[in-house]
C-alpha positions as YAML, in Angstrom:
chain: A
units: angstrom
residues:
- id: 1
  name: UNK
  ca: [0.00, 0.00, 0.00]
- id: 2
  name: UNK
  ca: [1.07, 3.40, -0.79]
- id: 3
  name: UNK
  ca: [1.19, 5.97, 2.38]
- id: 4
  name: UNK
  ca: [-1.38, 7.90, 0.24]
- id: 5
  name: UNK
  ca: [-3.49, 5.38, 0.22]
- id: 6
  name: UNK
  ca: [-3.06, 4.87, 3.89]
- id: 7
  name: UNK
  ca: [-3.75, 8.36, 5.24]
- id: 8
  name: UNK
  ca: [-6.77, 8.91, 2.75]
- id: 9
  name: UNK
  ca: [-7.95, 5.08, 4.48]
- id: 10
  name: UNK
  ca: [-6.95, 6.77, 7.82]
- id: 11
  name: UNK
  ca: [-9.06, 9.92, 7.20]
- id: 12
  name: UNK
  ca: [-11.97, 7.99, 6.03]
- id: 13
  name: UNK
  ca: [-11.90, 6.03, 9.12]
- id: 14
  name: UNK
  ca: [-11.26, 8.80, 11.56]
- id: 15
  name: UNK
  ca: [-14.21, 10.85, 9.69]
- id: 16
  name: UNK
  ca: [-16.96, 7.64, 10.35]
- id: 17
  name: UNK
  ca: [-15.62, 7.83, 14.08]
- id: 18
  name: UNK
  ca: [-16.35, 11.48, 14.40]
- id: 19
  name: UNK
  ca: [-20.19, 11.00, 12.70]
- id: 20
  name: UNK
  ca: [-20.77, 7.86, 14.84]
- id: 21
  name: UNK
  ca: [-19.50, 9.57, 17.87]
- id: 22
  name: UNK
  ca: [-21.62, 12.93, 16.76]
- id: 23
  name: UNK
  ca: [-24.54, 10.57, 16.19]
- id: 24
  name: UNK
  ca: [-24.58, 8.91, 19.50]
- id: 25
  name: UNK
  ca: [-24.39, 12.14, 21.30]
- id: 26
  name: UNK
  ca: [-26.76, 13.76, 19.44]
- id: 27
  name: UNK
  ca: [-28.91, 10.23, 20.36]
- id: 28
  name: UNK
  ca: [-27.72, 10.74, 24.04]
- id: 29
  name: UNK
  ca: [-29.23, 14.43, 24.13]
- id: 30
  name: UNK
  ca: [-32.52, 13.14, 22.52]
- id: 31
  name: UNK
  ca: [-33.28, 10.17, 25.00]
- id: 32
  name: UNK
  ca: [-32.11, 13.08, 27.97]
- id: 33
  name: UNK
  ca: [-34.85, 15.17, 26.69]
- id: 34
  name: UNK
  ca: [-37.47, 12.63, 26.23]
- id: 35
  name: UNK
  ca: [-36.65, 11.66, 29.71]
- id: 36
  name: UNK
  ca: [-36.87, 15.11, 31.01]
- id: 37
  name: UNK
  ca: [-40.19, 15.64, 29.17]
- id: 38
  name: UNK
  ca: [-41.32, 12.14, 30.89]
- id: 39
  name: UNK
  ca: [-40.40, 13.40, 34.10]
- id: 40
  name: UNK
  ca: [-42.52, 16.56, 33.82]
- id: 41
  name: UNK
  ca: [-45.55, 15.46, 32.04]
- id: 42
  name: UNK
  ca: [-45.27, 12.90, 35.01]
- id: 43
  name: UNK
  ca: [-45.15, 15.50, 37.29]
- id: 44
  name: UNK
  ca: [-47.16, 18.48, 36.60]
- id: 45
  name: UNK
  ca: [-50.15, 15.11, 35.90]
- id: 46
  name: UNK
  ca: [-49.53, 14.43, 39.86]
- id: 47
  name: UNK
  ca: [-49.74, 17.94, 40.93]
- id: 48
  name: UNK
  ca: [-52.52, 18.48, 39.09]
- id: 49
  name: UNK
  ca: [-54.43, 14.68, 40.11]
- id: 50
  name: UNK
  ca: [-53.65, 16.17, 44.16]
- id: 51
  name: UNK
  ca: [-54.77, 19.37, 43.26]
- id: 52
  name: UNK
  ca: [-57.95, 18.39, 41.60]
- id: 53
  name: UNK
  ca: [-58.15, 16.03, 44.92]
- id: 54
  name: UNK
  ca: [-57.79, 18.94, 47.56]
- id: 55
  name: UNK
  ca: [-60.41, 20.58, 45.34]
- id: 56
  name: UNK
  ca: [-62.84, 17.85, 45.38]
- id: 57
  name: UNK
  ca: [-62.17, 17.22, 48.91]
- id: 58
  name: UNK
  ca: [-63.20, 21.01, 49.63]
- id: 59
  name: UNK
  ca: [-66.13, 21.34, 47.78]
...
């Protein structure tokens, strides 16, 4: 092999490990914010079920 041939393999290579990387981070982020989002629908549903609760309770 010619050392061209081996640094243009090299950059290839090195260029598919920055996209995968770049693609699992921007996967990471995603799955943090649909987790976050989770966490808050899930949240405001249980303030709102002991709210409507207290209301109930009080009428």
């Amino acid at each position: 092999m010619i050392d061209g041939e081996k640094s243009l393999i090299f950059s290839v290579y090195h260029h598919c490990v920055e996209f995968l990387v770049l693609v699992l981070v921007l996967v990471l982020v995603l799955v943090l914010v649909l987790v976050l989002v989770l966490v808050l629908v899930l949240v405001l549903v249980l303030i709102w079920h002991f709210v409507f609760l207290i209301f109930l309770d009080s009428v």
